[in-house]
PDB file of N, CA and C in Angstrom:
ATOM      1  N   MET D   1       1.176 -19.526  13.295  1.00  0.00           N
ATOM      2  CA  MET D   1       1.798 -18.731  12.260  1.00  0.00           C
ATOM      3  C   MET D   1       0.747 -17.974  11.442  1.00  0.00           C
ATOM      4  N   ILE D   2      -0.313 -18.644  11.084  1.00  0.00           N
ATOM      5  CA  ILE D   2      -1.345 -17.972  10.288  1.00  0.00           C
ATOM      6  C   ILE D   2      -1.995 -16.855  11.099  1.00  0.00           C
ATOM      7  N   GLY D   3      -2.096 -17.048  12.398  1.00  0.00           N
ATOM      8  CA  GLY D   3      -2.654 -16.014  13.258  1.00  0.00           C
ATOM      9  C   GLY D   3      -1.760 -14.792  13.326  1.00  0.00           C
ATOM     10  N   GLU D   4      -0.452 -15.008  13.371  1.00  0.00           N
ATOM     11  CA  GLU D   4       0.491 -13.896  13.408  1.00  0.00           C
ATOM     12  C   GLU D   4       0.400 -13.068  12.124  1.00  0.00           C
ATOM     13  N   ILE D   5       0.283 -13.746  11.004  1.00  0.00           N
ATOM     14  CA  ILE D   5       0.140 -13.049   9.720  1.00  0.00           C
ATOM     15  C   ILE D   5      -1.159 -12.248   9.719  1.00  0.00           C
ATOM     16  N   GLY D   6      -2.228 -12.870  10.176  1.00  0.00           N
ATOM     17  CA  GLY D   6      -3.513 -12.186  10.217  1.00  0.00           C
ATOM     18  C   GLY D   6      -3.509 -10.973  11.119  1.00  0.00           C
ATOM     19  N   LEU D   7      -2.825 -11.064  12.262  1.00  0.00           N
ATOM     20  CA  LEU D   7      -2.780  -9.932  13.179  1.00  0.00           C
ATOM     21  C   LEU D   7      -1.953  -8.777  12.622  1.00  0.00           C
ATOM     22  N   LYS D   8      -0.922  -9.107  11.853  1.00  0.00           N
ATOM     23  CA  LYS D   8      -0.089  -8.057  11.268  1.00  0.00           C
ATOM     24  C   LYS D   8      -0.723  -7.460  10.016  1.00  0.00           C
ATOM     25  N   HIS D   9      -1.535  -8.265   9.325  1.00  0.00           N
ATOM     26  CA  HIS D   9      -2.141  -7.829   8.056  1.00  0.00           C
ATOM     27  C   HIS D   9      -3.632  -8.177   8.082  1.00  0.00           C
ATOM     28  N   LEU D  10      -4.403  -7.342   8.737  1.00  0.00           N
ATOM     29  CA  LEU D  10      -5.833  -7.623   8.906  1.00  0.00           C
ATOM     30  C   LEU D  10      -6.592  -7.654   7.576  1.00  0.00           C
ATOM     31  N   GLU D  11      -5.999  -7.109   6.533  1.00  0.00           N
ATOM     32  CA  GLU D  11      -6.677  -7.142   5.230  1.00  0.00           C
ATOM     33  C   GLU D  11      -6.792  -8.564   4.686  1.00  0.00           C
ATOM     34  N   PHE D  12      -6.020  -9.502   5.253  1.00  0.00           N
ATOM     35  CA  PHE D  12      -6.077 -10.896   4.809  1.00  0.00           C
ATOM     36  C   PHE D  12      -7.066 -11.745   5.603  1.00  0.00           C
ATOM     37  N   VAL D  13      -7.740 -11.157   6.576  1.00  0.00           N
ATOM     38  CA  VAL D  13      -8.681 -11.911   7.412  1.00  0.00           C
ATOM     39  C   VAL D  13      -9.760 -12.614   6.577  1.00  0.00           C
ATOM     40  N   PRO D  14     -10.332 -11.965   5.545  1.00  0.00           N
ATOM     41  CA  PRO D  14     -11.347 -12.684   4.761  1.00  0.00           C
ATOM     42  C   PRO D  14     -10.821 -13.966   4.098  1.00  0.00           C
ATOM     43  N   GLU D  15      -9.534 -14.027   3.803  1.00  0.00           N
ATOM     44  CA  GLU D  15      -8.962 -15.237   3.223  1.00  0.00           C
ATOM     45  C   GLU D  15      -8.573 -16.255   4.306  1.00  0.00           C
ATOM     46  N   ILE D  16      -8.268 -15.769   5.498  1.00  0.00           N
ATOM     47  CA  ILE D  16      -7.805 -16.642   6.575  1.00  0.00           C
ATOM     48  C   ILE D  16      -8.966 -17.371   7.254  1.00  0.00           C
ATOM     49  N   VAL D  17     -10.083 -16.695   7.437  1.00  0.00           N
ATOM     50  CA  VAL D  17     -11.205 -17.270   8.179  1.00  0.00           C
ATOM     51  C   VAL D  17     -11.711 -18.589   7.571  1.00  0.00           C
ATOM     52  N   PRO D  18     -11.892 -18.693   6.249  1.00  0.00           N
ATOM     53  CA  PRO D  18     -12.331 -19.993   5.712  1.00  0.00           C
ATOM     54  C   PRO D  18     -11.347 -21.124   6.001  1.00  0.00           C
ATOM     55  N   VAL D  19     -10.062 -20.806   6.018  1.00  0.00           N
ATOM     56  CA  VAL D  19      -9.052 -21.822   6.346  1.00  0.00           C
ATOM     57  C   VAL D  19      -9.215 -22.259   7.797  1.00  0.00           C
ATOM     58  N   LEU D  20      -9.423 -21.299   8.690  1.00  0.00           N
ATOM     59  CA  LEU D  20      -9.633 -21.646  10.096  1.00  0.00           C
ATOM     60  C   LEU D  20     -10.892 -22.492  10.274  1.00  0.00           C
ATOM     61  N   MET D  21     -11.919 -22.200   9.506  1.00  0.00           N
ATOM     62  CA  MET D  21     -13.151 -22.988   9.586  1.00  0.00           C
ATOM     63  C   MET D  21     -12.903 -24.447   9.192  1.00  0.00           C
ATOM     64  N   LEU D  22     -12.063 -24.643   8.180  1.00  0.00           N
ATOM     65  CA  LEU D  22     -11.719 -26.008   7.776  1.00  0.00           C
ATOM     66  C   LEU D  22     -10.911 -26.715   8.853  1.00  0.00           C
ATOM     67  N   VAL D  23      -9.994 -25.992   9.476  1.00  0.00           N
ATOM     68  CA  VAL D  23      -9.138 -26.577  10.506  1.00  0.00           C
ATOM     69  C   VAL D  23      -9.959 -26.971  11.736  1.00  0.00           C
ATOM     70  N   LEU D  24     -11.081 -26.302  11.968  1.00  0.00           N
ATOM     71  CA  LEU D  24     -11.936 -26.656  13.105  1.00  0.00           C
ATOM     72  C   LEU D  24     -12.437 -28.093  13.020  1.00  0.00           C
ATOM     73  N   GLU D  25     -12.500 -28.632  11.818  1.00  0.00           N
ATOM     74  CA  GLU D  25     -12.990 -29.996  11.628  1.00  0.00           C
ATOM     75  C   GLU D  25     -11.909 -31.055  11.845  1.00  0.00           C
ATOM     76  N   ASP D  26     -10.698 -30.623  12.160  1.00  0.00           N
ATOM     77  CA  ASP D  26      -9.593 -31.557  12.389  1.00  0.00           C
ATOM     78  C   ASP D  26      -9.924 -32.465  13.569  1.00  0.00           C
ATOM     79  N   LEU D  27      -9.532 -33.722  13.469  1.00  0.00           N
ATOM     80  CA  LEU D  27      -9.833 -34.701  14.514  1.00  0.00           C
ATOM     81  C   LEU D  27      -8.928 -34.567  15.737  1.00  0.00           C
ATOM     82  N   VAL D  28      -7.838 -33.843  15.599  1.00  0.00           N
ATOM     83  CA  VAL D  28      -6.929 -33.649  16.735  1.00  0.00           C
ATOM     84  C   VAL D  28      -7.418 -32.437  17.529  1.00  0.00           C
ATOM     85  N   PRO D  29      -7.823 -32.644  18.779  1.00  0.00           N
ATOM     86  CA  PRO D  29      -8.374 -31.535  19.566  1.00  0.00           C
ATOM     87  C   PRO D  29      -7.438 -30.332  19.693  1.00  0.00           C
ATOM     88  N   ALA D  30      -6.145 -30.566  19.786  1.00  0.00           N
ATOM     89  CA  ALA D  30      -5.204 -29.453  19.929  1.00  0.00           C
ATOM     90  C   ALA D  30      -5.203 -28.567  18.688  1.00  0.00           C
ATOM     91  N   VAL D  31      -5.387 -29.156  17.530  1.00  0.00           N
ATOM     92  CA  VAL D  31      -5.409 -28.378  16.284  1.00  0.00           C
ATOM     93  C   VAL D  31      -6.669 -27.509  16.245  1.00  0.00           C
ATOM     94  N   ALA D  32      -7.806 -28.109  16.571  1.00  0.00           N
ATOM     95  CA  ALA D  32      -9.056 -27.349  16.589  1.00  0.00           C
ATOM     96  C   ALA D  32      -9.003 -26.249  17.649  1.00  0.00           C
ATOM     97  N   ARG D  33      -8.427 -26.550  18.791  1.00  0.00           N
ATOM     98  CA  ARG D  33      -8.301 -25.555  19.865  1.00  0.00           C
ATOM     99  C   ARG D  33      -7.438 -24.371  19.410  1.00  0.00           C
ATOM    100  N   GLN D  34      -6.360 -24.664  18.687  1.00  0.00           N
ATOM    101  CA  GLN D  34      -5.499 -23.596  18.183  1.00  0.00           C
ATOM    102  C   GLN D  34      -6.227 -22.741  17.150  1.00  0.00           C
ATOM    103  N   ALA D  35      -7.060 -23.375  16.327  1.00  0.00           N
ATOM    104  CA  ALA D  35      -7.849 -22.622  15.348  1.00  0.00           C
ATOM    105  C   ALA D  35      -8.829 -21.684  16.054  1.00  0.00           C
ATOM    106  N   ILE D  36      -9.416 -22.153  17.131  1.00  0.00           N
ATOM    107  CA  ILE D  36     -10.344 -21.320  17.899  1.00  0.00           C
ATOM    108  C   ILE D  36      -9.601 -20.142  18.517  1.00  0.00           C
ATOM    109  N   THR D  37      -8.454 -20.419  19.114  1.00  0.00           N
ATOM    110  CA  THR D  37      -7.650 -19.357  19.725  1.00  0.00           C
ATOM    111  C   THR D  37      -7.237 -18.323  18.689  1.00  0.00           C
ATOM    112  N   CYS D  38      -6.804 -18.783  17.542  1.00  0.00           N
ATOM    113  CA  CYS D  38      -6.394 -17.888  16.464  1.00  0.00           C
ATOM    114  C   CYS D  38      -7.587 -17.056  15.988  1.00  0.00           C
ATOM    115  N   GLY D  39      -8.727 -17.699  15.820  1.00  0.00           N
ATOM    116  CA  GLY D  39      -9.927 -16.995  15.381  1.00  0.00           C
ATOM    117  C   GLY D  39     -10.363 -15.929  16.366  1.00  0.00           C
ATOM    118  N   ILE D  40     -10.271 -16.231  17.654  1.00  0.00           N
ATOM    119  CA  ILE D  40     -10.635 -15.256  18.684  1.00  0.00           C
ATOM    120  C   ILE D  40      -9.707 -14.048  18.609  1.00  0.00           C
ATOM    121  N   SER D  41      -8.417 -14.294  18.452  1.00  0.00           N
ATOM    122  CA  SER D  41      -7.447 -13.195  18.363  1.00  0.00           C
ATOM    123  C   SER D  41      -7.711 -12.324  17.138  1.00  0.00           C
ATOM    124  N   LEU D  42      -7.997 -12.960  16.014  1.00  0.00           N
ATOM    125  CA  LEU D  42      -8.285 -12.196  14.796  1.00  0.00           C
ATOM    126  C   LEU D  42      -9.571 -11.389  14.935  1.00  0.00           C
ATOM    127  N   PHE D  43     -10.580 -11.996  15.545  1.00  0.00           N
ATOM    128  CA  PHE D  43     -11.850 -11.297  15.750  1.00  0.00           C
ATOM    129  C   PHE D  43     -11.637 -10.080  16.651  1.00  0.00           C
ATOM    130  N   ARG D  44     -10.892 -10.257  17.740  1.00  0.00           N
ATOM    131  CA  ARG D  44     -10.616  -9.167  18.665  1.00  0.00           C
ATOM    132  C   ARG D  44      -9.886  -8.017  17.965  1.00  0.00           C
ATOM    133  N   ALA D  45      -8.850  -8.360  17.212  1.00  0.00           N
ATOM    134  CA  ALA D  45      -8.060  -7.328  16.528  1.00  0.00           C
ATOM    135  C   ALA D  45      -8.900  -6.600  15.481  1.00  0.00           C
ATOM    136  N   THR D  46      -9.721  -7.339  14.753  1.00  0.00           N
ATOM    137  CA  THR D  46     -10.576  -6.732  13.732  1.00  0.00           C
ATOM    138  C   THR D  46     -11.616  -5.819  14.376  1.00  0.00           C
ATOM    139  N   LEU D  47     -12.218  -6.282  15.456  1.00  0.00           N
ATOM    140  CA  LEU D  47     -13.219  -5.479  16.153  1.00  0.00           C
ATOM    141  C   LEU D  47     -12.588  -4.222  16.755  1.00  0.00           C
ATOM    142  N   GLU D  48     -11.387  -4.356  17.287  1.00  0.00           N
ATOM    143  CA  GLU D  48     -10.678  -3.210  17.842  1.00  0.00           C
ATOM    144  C   GLU D  48     -10.375  -2.171  16.756  1.00  0.00           C
ATOM    145  N   LYS D  49      -9.906  -2.624  15.621  1.00  0.00           N
ATOM    146  CA  LYS D  49      -9.607  -1.710  14.515  1.00  0.00           C
ATOM    147  C   LYS D  49     -10.880  -1.008  14.038  1.00  0.00           C
ATOM    148  N   LEU D  50     -11.963  -1.742  13.944  1.00  0.00           N
ATOM    149  CA  LEU D  50     -13.238  -1.164  13.525  1.00  0.00           C
ATOM    150  C   LEU D  50     -13.724  -0.125  14.533  1.00  0.00           C
ATOM    151  N   ALA D  51     -13.600  -0.432  15.811  1.00  0.00           N
ATOM    152  CA  ALA D  51     -14.036   0.502  16.850  1.00  0.00           C
ATOM    153  C   ALA D  51     -13.236   1.794  16.789  1.00  0.00           C
ATOM    154  N   ILE D  52     -11.938   1.691  16.560  1.00  0.00           N
ATOM    155  CA  ILE D  52     -11.099   2.886  16.456  1.00  0.00           C
ATOM    156  C   ILE D  52     -11.498   3.713  15.243  1.00  0.00           C
ATOM    157  N   GLN D  53     -11.758   3.050  14.122  1.00  0.00           N
ATOM    158  CA  GLN D  53     -12.164   3.779  12.917  1.00  0.00           C
ATOM    159  C   GLN D  53     -13.490   4.494  13.140  1.00  0.00           C
ATOM    160  N   VAL D  54     -14.435   3.829  13.778  1.00  0.00           N
ATOM    161  CA  VAL D  54     -15.740   4.453  14.045  1.00  0.00           C
ATOM    162  C   VAL D  54     -15.569   5.629  14.991  1.00  0.00           C
ATOM    163  N   PHE D  55     -14.731   5.458  16.020  1.00  0.00           N
ATOM    164  CA  PHE D  55     -14.490   6.549  16.972  1.00  0.00           C
ATOM    165  C   PHE D  55     -13.962   7.789  16.265  1.00  0.00           C
ATOM    166  N   PHE D  56     -12.949   7.612  15.419  1.00  0.00           N
ATOM    167  CA  PHE D  56     -12.382   8.761  14.726  1.00  0.00           C
ATOM    168  C   PHE D  56     -13.351   9.332  13.700  1.00  0.00           C
ATOM    169  N   TYR D  57     -14.137   8.480  13.048  1.00  0.00           N
ATOM    170  CA  TYR D  57     -15.128   8.972  12.089  1.00  0.00           C
ATOM    171  C   TYR D  57     -16.164   9.829  12.810  1.00  0.00           C
ATOM    172  N   LYS D  58     -16.632   9.353  13.957  1.00  0.00           N
ATOM    173  CA  LYS D  58     -17.630  10.108  14.726  1.00  0.00           C
ATOM    174  C   LYS D  58     -17.039  11.430  15.214  1.00  0.00           C
ATOM    175  N   LYS D  59     -15.776  11.394  15.630  1.00  0.00           N
ATOM    176  CA  LYS D  59     -15.120  12.614  16.111  1.00  0.00           C
ATOM    177  C   LYS D  59     -14.997  13.634  14.976  1.00  0.00           C
ATOM    178  N   ILE D  60     -14.584  13.182  13.805  1.00  0.00           N
ATOM    179  CA  ILE D  60     -14.450  14.076  12.653  1.00  0.00           C
ATOM    180  C   ILE D  60     -15.821  14.598  12.236  1.00  0.00           C
ATOM    181  N   ASP D  61     -16.832  13.724  12.251  1.00  0.00           N
ATOM    182  CA  ASP D  61     -18.189  14.135  11.891  1.00  0.00           C
ATOM    183  C   ASP D  61     -18.703  15.194  12.863  1.00  0.00           C
ATOM    184  N   LEU D  62     -18.440  15.027  14.143  1.00  0.00           N
ATOM    185  CA  LEU D  62     -18.873  15.999  15.150  1.00  0.00           C
ATOM    186  C   LEU D  62     -18.174  17.336  14.931  1.00  0.00           C
ATOM    187  N   LEU D  63     -16.874  17.292  14.661  1.00  0.00           N
ATOM    188  CA  LEU D  63     -16.135  18.533  14.396  1.00  0.00           C
ATOM    189  C   LEU D  63     -16.671  19.240  13.150  1.00  0.00           C
ATOM    190  N   ASN D  64     -17.003  18.475  12.132  1.00  0.00           N
ATOM    191  CA  ASN D  64     -17.576  19.072  10.913  1.00  0.00           C
ATOM    192  C   ASN D  64     -18.927  19.717  11.202  1.00  0.00           C
ATOM    193  N   GLN D  65     -19.745  19.064  12.028  1.00  0.00           N
ATOM    194  CA  GLN D  65     -21.051  19.629  12.375  1.00  0.00           C
ATOM    195  C   GLN D  65     -20.913  20.921  13.167  1.00  0.00           C
ATOM    196  N   LEU D  66     -19.865  21.012  13.963  1.00  0.00           N
ATOM    197  CA  LEU D  66     -19.626  22.214  14.748  1.00  0.00           C
ATOM    198  C   LEU D  66     -18.931  23.309  13.950  1.00  0.00           C
ATOM    199  N   GLY D  67     -18.548  22.976  12.711  1.00  0.00           N
ATOM    200  CA  GLY D  67     -17.889  23.932  11.844  1.00  0.00           C
ATOM    201  C   GLY D  67     -16.408  24.102  12.155  1.00  0.00           C
ATOM    202  N   ILE D  68     -15.844  23.107  12.848  1.00  0.00           N
ATOM    203  CA  ILE D  68     -14.422  23.152  13.185  1.00  0.00           C
ATOM    204  C   ILE D  68     -13.678  22.262  12.199  1.00  0.00           C
ATOM    205  N   SER D  69     -12.647  22.808  11.569  1.00  0.00           N
ATOM    206  CA  SER D  69     -11.887  21.999  10.624  1.00  0.00           C
ATOM    207  C   SER D  69     -10.537  21.640  11.177  1.00  0.00           C
TER     208      SER D  69
END
């Protein structure tokens, strides 16, 4: 559930990650495994969003350098 919220609202990732770090210390392996899976999904989504933003920023910067608006 926390992973679903994080994927829909990436702005909450900084608050979610410390919680996942605490859950990693759980003695039940399935709980820790789920925290790892959730963390991987959040990392992937965050990295994907960042890559898209950089791509569009670079594209806009290139167009500005060429004098195209």
